[in-house]
XYZ file of C-alpha atoms in Angstrom:
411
model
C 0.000 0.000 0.000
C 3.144 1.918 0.751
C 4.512 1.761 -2.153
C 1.523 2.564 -4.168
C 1.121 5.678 -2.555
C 4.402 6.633 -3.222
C 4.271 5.665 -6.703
C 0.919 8.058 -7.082
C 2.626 10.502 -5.830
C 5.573 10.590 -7.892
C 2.844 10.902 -10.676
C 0.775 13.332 -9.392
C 3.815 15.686 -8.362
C 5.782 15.090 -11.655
C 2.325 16.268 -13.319
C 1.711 19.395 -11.606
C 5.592 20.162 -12.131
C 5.272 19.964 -15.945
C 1.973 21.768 -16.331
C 3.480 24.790 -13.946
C 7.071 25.010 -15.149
C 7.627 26.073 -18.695
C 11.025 23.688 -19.241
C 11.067 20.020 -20.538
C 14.569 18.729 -20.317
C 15.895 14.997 -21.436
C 15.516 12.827 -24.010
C 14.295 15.161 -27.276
C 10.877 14.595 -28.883
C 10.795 11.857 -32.184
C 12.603 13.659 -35.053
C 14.479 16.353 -32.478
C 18.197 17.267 -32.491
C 19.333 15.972 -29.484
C 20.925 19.680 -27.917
C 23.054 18.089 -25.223
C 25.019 17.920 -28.951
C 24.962 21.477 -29.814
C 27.789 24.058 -29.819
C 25.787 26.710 -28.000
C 28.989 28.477 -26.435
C 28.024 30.225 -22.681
C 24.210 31.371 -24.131
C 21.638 30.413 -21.993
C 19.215 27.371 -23.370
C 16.369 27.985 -20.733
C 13.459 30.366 -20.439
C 13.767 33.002 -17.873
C 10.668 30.910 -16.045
C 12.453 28.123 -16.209
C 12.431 27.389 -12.179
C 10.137 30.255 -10.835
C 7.163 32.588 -12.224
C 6.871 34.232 -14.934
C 9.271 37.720 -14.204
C 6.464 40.326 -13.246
C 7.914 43.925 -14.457
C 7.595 46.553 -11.234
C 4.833 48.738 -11.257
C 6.781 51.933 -12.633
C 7.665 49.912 -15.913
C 4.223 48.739 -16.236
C 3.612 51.968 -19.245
C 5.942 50.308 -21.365
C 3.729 47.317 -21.804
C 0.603 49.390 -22.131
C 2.620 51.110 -24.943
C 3.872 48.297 -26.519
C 0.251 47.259 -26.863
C -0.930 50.633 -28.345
C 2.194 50.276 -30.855
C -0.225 48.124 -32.850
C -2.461 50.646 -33.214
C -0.047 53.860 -34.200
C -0.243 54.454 -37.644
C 3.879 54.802 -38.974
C 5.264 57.621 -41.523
C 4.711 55.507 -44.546
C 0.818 55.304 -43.980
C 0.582 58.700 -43.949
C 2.441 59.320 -47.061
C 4.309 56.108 -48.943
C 7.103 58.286 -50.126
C 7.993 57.912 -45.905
C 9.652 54.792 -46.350
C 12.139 54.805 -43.960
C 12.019 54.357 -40.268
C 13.305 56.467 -37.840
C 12.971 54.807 -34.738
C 10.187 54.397 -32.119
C 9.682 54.568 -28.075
C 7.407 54.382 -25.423
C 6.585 57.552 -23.359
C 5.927 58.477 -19.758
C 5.284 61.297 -18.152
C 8.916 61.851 -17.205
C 10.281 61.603 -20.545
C 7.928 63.372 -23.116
C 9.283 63.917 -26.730
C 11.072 66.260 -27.932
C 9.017 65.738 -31.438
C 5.954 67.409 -29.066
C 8.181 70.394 -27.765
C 10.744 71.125 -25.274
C 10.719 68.133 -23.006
C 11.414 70.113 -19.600
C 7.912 71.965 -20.850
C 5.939 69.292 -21.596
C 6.842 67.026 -18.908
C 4.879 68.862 -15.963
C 1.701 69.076 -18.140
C 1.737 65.452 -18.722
C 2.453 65.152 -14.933
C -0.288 67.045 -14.064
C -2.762 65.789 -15.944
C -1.563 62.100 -15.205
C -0.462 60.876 -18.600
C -1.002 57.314 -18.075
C 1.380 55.776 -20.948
C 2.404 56.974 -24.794
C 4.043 55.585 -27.828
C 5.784 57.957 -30.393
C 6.821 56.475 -33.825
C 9.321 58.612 -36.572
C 9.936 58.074 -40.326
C 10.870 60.067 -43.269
C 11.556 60.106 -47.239
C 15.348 59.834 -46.565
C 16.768 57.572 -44.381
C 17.962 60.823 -41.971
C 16.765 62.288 -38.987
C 15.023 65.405 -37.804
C 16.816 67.596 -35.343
C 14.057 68.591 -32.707
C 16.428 69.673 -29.849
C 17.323 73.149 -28.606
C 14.433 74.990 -30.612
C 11.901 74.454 -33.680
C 12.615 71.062 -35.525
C 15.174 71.263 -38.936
C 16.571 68.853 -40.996
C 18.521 68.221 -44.044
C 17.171 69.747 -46.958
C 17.240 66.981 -49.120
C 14.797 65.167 -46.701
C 11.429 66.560 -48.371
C 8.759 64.784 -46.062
C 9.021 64.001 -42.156
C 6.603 62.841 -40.071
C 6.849 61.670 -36.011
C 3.572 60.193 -35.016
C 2.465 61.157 -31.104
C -0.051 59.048 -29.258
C -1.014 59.424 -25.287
C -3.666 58.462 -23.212
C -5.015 60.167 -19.884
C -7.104 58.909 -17.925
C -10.287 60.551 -18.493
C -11.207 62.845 -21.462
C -11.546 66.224 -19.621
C -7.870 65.458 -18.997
C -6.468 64.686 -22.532
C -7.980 67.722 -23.500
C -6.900 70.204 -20.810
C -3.271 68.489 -21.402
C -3.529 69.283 -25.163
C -4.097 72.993 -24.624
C -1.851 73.464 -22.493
C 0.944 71.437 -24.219
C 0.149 73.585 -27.417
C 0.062 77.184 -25.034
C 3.504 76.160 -23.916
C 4.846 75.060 -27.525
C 3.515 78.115 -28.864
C 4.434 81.034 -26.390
C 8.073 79.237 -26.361
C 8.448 80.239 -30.263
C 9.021 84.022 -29.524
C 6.936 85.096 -31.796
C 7.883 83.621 -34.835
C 5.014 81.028 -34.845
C 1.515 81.392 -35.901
C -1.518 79.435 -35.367
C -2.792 76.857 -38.085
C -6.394 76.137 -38.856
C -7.256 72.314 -39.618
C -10.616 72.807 -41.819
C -11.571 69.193 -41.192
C -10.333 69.017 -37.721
C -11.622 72.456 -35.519
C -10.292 71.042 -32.481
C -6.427 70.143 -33.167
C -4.591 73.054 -31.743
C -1.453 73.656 -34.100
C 0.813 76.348 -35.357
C 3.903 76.546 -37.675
C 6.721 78.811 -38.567
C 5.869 80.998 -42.105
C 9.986 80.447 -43.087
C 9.899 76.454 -42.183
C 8.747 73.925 -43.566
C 7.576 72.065 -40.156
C 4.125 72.497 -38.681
C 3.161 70.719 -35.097
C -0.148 69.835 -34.078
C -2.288 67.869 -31.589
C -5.861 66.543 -31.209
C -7.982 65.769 -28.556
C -9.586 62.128 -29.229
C -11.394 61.060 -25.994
C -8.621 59.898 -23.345
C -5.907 61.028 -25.885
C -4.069 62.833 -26.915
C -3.031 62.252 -30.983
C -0.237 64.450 -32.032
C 1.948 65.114 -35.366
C 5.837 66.646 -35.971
C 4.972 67.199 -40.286
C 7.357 68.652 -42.292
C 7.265 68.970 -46.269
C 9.399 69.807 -48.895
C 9.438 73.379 -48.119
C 7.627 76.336 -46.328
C 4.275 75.301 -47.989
C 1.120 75.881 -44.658
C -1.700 74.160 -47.680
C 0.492 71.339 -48.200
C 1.337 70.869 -44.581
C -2.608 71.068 -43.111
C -3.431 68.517 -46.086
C -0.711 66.209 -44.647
C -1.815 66.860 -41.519
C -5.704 66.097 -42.054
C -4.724 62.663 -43.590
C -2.567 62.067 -40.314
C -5.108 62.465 -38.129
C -7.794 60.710 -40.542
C -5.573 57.698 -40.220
C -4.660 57.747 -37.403
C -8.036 58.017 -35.560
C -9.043 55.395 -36.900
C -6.768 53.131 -36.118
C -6.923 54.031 -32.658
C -10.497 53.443 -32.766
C -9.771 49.712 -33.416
C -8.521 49.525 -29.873
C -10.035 50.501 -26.390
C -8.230 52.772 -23.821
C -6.836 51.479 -20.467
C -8.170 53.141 -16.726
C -5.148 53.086 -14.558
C -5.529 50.234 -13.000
C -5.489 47.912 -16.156
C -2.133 49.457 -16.824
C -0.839 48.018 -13.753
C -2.384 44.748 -14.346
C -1.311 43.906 -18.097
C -0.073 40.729 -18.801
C 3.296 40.864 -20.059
C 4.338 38.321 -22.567
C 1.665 36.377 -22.132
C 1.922 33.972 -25.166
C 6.103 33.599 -23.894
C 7.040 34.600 -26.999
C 10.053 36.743 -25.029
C 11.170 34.007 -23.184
C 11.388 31.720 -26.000
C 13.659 34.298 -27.569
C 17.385 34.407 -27.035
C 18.151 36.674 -24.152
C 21.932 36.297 -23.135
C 22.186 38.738 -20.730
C 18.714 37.289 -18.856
C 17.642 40.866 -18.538
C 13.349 40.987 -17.463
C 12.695 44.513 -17.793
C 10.349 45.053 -20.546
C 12.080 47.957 -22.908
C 9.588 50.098 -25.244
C 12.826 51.523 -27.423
C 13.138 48.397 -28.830
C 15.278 46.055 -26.497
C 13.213 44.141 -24.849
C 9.481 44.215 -25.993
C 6.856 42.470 -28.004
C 4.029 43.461 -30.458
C 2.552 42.368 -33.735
C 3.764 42.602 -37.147
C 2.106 45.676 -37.738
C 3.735 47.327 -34.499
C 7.226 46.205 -34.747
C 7.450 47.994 -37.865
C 7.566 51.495 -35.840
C 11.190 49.572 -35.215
C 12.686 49.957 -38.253
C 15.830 52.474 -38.498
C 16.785 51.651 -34.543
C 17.274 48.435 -33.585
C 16.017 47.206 -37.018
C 16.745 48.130 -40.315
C 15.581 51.906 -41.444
C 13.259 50.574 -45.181
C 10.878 49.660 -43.157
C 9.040 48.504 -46.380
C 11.374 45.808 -47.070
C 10.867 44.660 -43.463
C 7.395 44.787 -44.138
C 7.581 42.476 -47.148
C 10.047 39.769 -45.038
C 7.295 39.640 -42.507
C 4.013 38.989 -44.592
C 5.712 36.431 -46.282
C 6.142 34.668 -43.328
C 2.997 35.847 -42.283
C 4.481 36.891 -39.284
C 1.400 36.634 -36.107
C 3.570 38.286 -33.299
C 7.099 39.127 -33.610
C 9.982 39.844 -29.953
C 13.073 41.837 -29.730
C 15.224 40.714 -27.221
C 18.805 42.333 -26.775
C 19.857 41.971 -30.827
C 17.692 38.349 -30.949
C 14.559 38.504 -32.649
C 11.353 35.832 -32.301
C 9.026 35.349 -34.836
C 5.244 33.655 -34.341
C 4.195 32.087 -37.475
C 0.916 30.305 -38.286
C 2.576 26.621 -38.232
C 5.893 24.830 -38.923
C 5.731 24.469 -42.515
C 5.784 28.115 -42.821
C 8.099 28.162 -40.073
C 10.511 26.452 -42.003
C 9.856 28.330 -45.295
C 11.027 31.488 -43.656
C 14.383 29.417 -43.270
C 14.600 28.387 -46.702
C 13.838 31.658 -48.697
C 16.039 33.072 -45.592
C 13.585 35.714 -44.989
C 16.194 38.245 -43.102
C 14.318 41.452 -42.265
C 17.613 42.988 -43.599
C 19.655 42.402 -47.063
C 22.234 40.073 -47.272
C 25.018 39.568 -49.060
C 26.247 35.354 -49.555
C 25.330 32.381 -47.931
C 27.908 31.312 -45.128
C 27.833 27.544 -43.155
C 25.251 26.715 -41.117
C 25.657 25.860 -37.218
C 26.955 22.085 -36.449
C 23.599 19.671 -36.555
C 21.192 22.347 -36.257
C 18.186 21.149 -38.332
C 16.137 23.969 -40.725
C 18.986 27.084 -40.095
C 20.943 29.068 -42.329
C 23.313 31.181 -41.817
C 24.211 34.414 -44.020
C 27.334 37.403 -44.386
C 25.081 40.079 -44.180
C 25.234 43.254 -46.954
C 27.276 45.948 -45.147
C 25.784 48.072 -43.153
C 21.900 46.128 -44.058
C 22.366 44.624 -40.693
C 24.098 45.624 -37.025
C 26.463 42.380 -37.172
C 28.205 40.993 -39.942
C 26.616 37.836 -39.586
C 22.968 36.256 -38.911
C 21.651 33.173 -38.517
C 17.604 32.341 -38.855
C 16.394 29.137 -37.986
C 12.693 27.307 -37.171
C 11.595 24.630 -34.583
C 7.506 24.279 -34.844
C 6.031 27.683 -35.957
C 8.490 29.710 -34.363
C 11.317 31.687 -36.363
C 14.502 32.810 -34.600
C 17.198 35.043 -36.272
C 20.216 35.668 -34.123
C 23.460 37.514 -35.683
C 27.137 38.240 -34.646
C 29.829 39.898 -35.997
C 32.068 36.132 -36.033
C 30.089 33.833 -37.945
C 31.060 31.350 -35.218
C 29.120 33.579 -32.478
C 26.486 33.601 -34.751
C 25.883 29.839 -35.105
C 26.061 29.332 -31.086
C 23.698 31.996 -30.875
C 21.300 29.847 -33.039
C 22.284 26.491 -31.436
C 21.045 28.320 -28.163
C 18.187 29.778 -29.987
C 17.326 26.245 -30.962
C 17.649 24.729 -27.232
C 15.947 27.770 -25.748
C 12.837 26.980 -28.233
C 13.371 23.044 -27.868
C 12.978 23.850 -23.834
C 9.823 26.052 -23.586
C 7.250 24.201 -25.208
């Protein structure tokens, strides 16, 4: 009797340890690489939850995950105008660190404070693949550079609130001009508040919409006010309703969002083991239309090339973890086609050997300066896609081994 008891509860306890912990170790599946086998240097092959909880960001990191969520809903530079084809960066926003795209940050940051700006998310792009300078002053930028556009979104947590915040945030912008600045009418949009400079070719606005607050850095070619409000009235056209396909969060939802819930970040290489979720693009996930506010810094600036890698891997989620990058596709076989078209969101430049017994990888020499390492590696186990990179192709391949074990291990 003893020893049937004991034998139950081997079973029972070995069942509830499985269905808790997140790591199967041992012999692998039928058909598996065996990765006690793999080269996978000193890169960790287990999920962050491997032997505890899921990593629970603290409370003041919380608005990156509400804006990583709203990323999916911020319209980039190339849907306002297609001729915007390169990326510029992205970045959540708090109410400490307001962008400079919106105005002088040591301005702005004291309205947003007092009007409790809950979270934001703040997405760049242009026609050239350079940057606008929006420090120390009104915005410039290189002439060649004929259309700009940084895309502004931040919710409050009532409407009475996003509104008061948007007065006062254009008040501020506008008084801080000297003088040179005058107000801009939006025909189709009485409410947006804007204002540009008669001898620039930049013209900032912002909107009311409910709990937000939408707001646009536009430049165009040159000092042209009809061709800027046009641009401008698309913006917001686009961008409302997009946000409409979403629903705001009170303040205590932002405290309680799930953070990688599908694990999708803790199947993806992490070397450093670093938890904190990252909104600038170090640490985060979002779908495939929001990781495309990514391209120019850390991915690639033609953000329509990235575009084109993803749908053809019909990318459903996508993670950036510290230079790693995890990629949720419908099922294997499209997993593995991703491999063998070597759908890089970057260009590359000639095939290069493949890690030691890694099944469905490839490796690549990346096209100079397409990609931050000179190397990359992509590779597939079920319908996930990994693509690690290195600047010595054999750092690259143990990169991908341990991409391979850290997938093999979280299932």
């Amino acid at each position: 009797m003893r020893f049937t008891t004991r034998i139950l509860l081997a079973a029972t306890l070995t069942t509830v340890l499985t269905a808790c912990g997140s790591t199967l170790s041992g012999a692998p599946l039928p058909g598996e690489t065996d990765i006690s086998t793999l080269d996978v240097g000193s890169y960790p092959t287990e999920p962050l939850n491997a032997h505890d909880d899921d990593p629970v960001p603290p409370f003041y990191k919380m608005y990156e995950v509400a804006a990583m969520r709203l990323a999916d809903f911020v319209i980039n530079s190339g849907e306002i105008d297609p001729a915007m084809k390169y990326g510029k960066r992205a970045r959540s926003v708090s109410a400490g660190v307001m962008p400079w795209a919106l105005g002088d940050d040591g301005v702005m940051s004291p309205i947003a404070k007092t009007h409790k700006l809950l979270y934001g998310f703040e997405s760049s792009g242009a026609s050239r693949d350079t940057s606008v300078n929006t420090l120390g002053g009104w915005p410039s930028k290189r002439d060649d550079n004929e259309l700009t556009a940084s895309t502004m979104v931040f919710q409050f947590p009532t409407a009475e609130q996003a509104a008061a915040a948007a007065q006062e945030f254009h008040d501020a912008d506008l008084a801080a001009q000297e003088d040179r600045n005058q107000p801009v009418d939006l025909p189709d949009y009485p409410a947006a508040k804007s204002h540009w400079r008669p001898d620039s070719p930049f013209l900032r606005t912002l909107l009311p919409h409910g709990p937000y607050v939408i707001a646009f850095l536009l430049s165009v070619e040159s000092p042209d006010q009809q061709a800027l409000v046009t641009l401008a009235q698309t913006a917001y056209a686009k961008q409302i309703e997009a946000l409409d396909k979403t629903t705001p969060l009170s303040d205590k939802e932002v405290m309680t969002l799930p953070w990688d819930p599908d694990h999708l970040a803790m199947r993806t290489l992490n070397p450093e083991e670093l938890t904190s979720p990252d909104g600038s693009g170090f640490y985060l996930v979002t779908g495939r239309h929001g990781i495309l506010h990514y391209s120019g810094d850390p991915l690639p600036s033609d953000r329509g090339y990235i575009a084109e890698q993803l749908t053809k891997m019909d990318a459903q989620q996508v993670a950036l973890s510290w230079g790693s990058i995890g990629i949720r596709t419908p099922d294997a076989a499209t997993a593995r086609r991703a491999v063998t078209e070597q759908l890089f969101p970057w260009q590359v430049e000639a095939d290069a050997d493949a890690a030691p017994n890694l099944p469905d990888s490839a490796c690549v020499e990346n096209r100079s300066l397409a990609a931050p390492k000179r190397f990359s590696c992509i590779l597939a186990y079920n319908e996930y896609v990994g693509i690690v990179s290195g600047n010595q192709l054999l750092d690259a391949q143990q990169r991908a081994a341990a991409q391979y074990a850290l997938f093999a291990n979280t299932r």
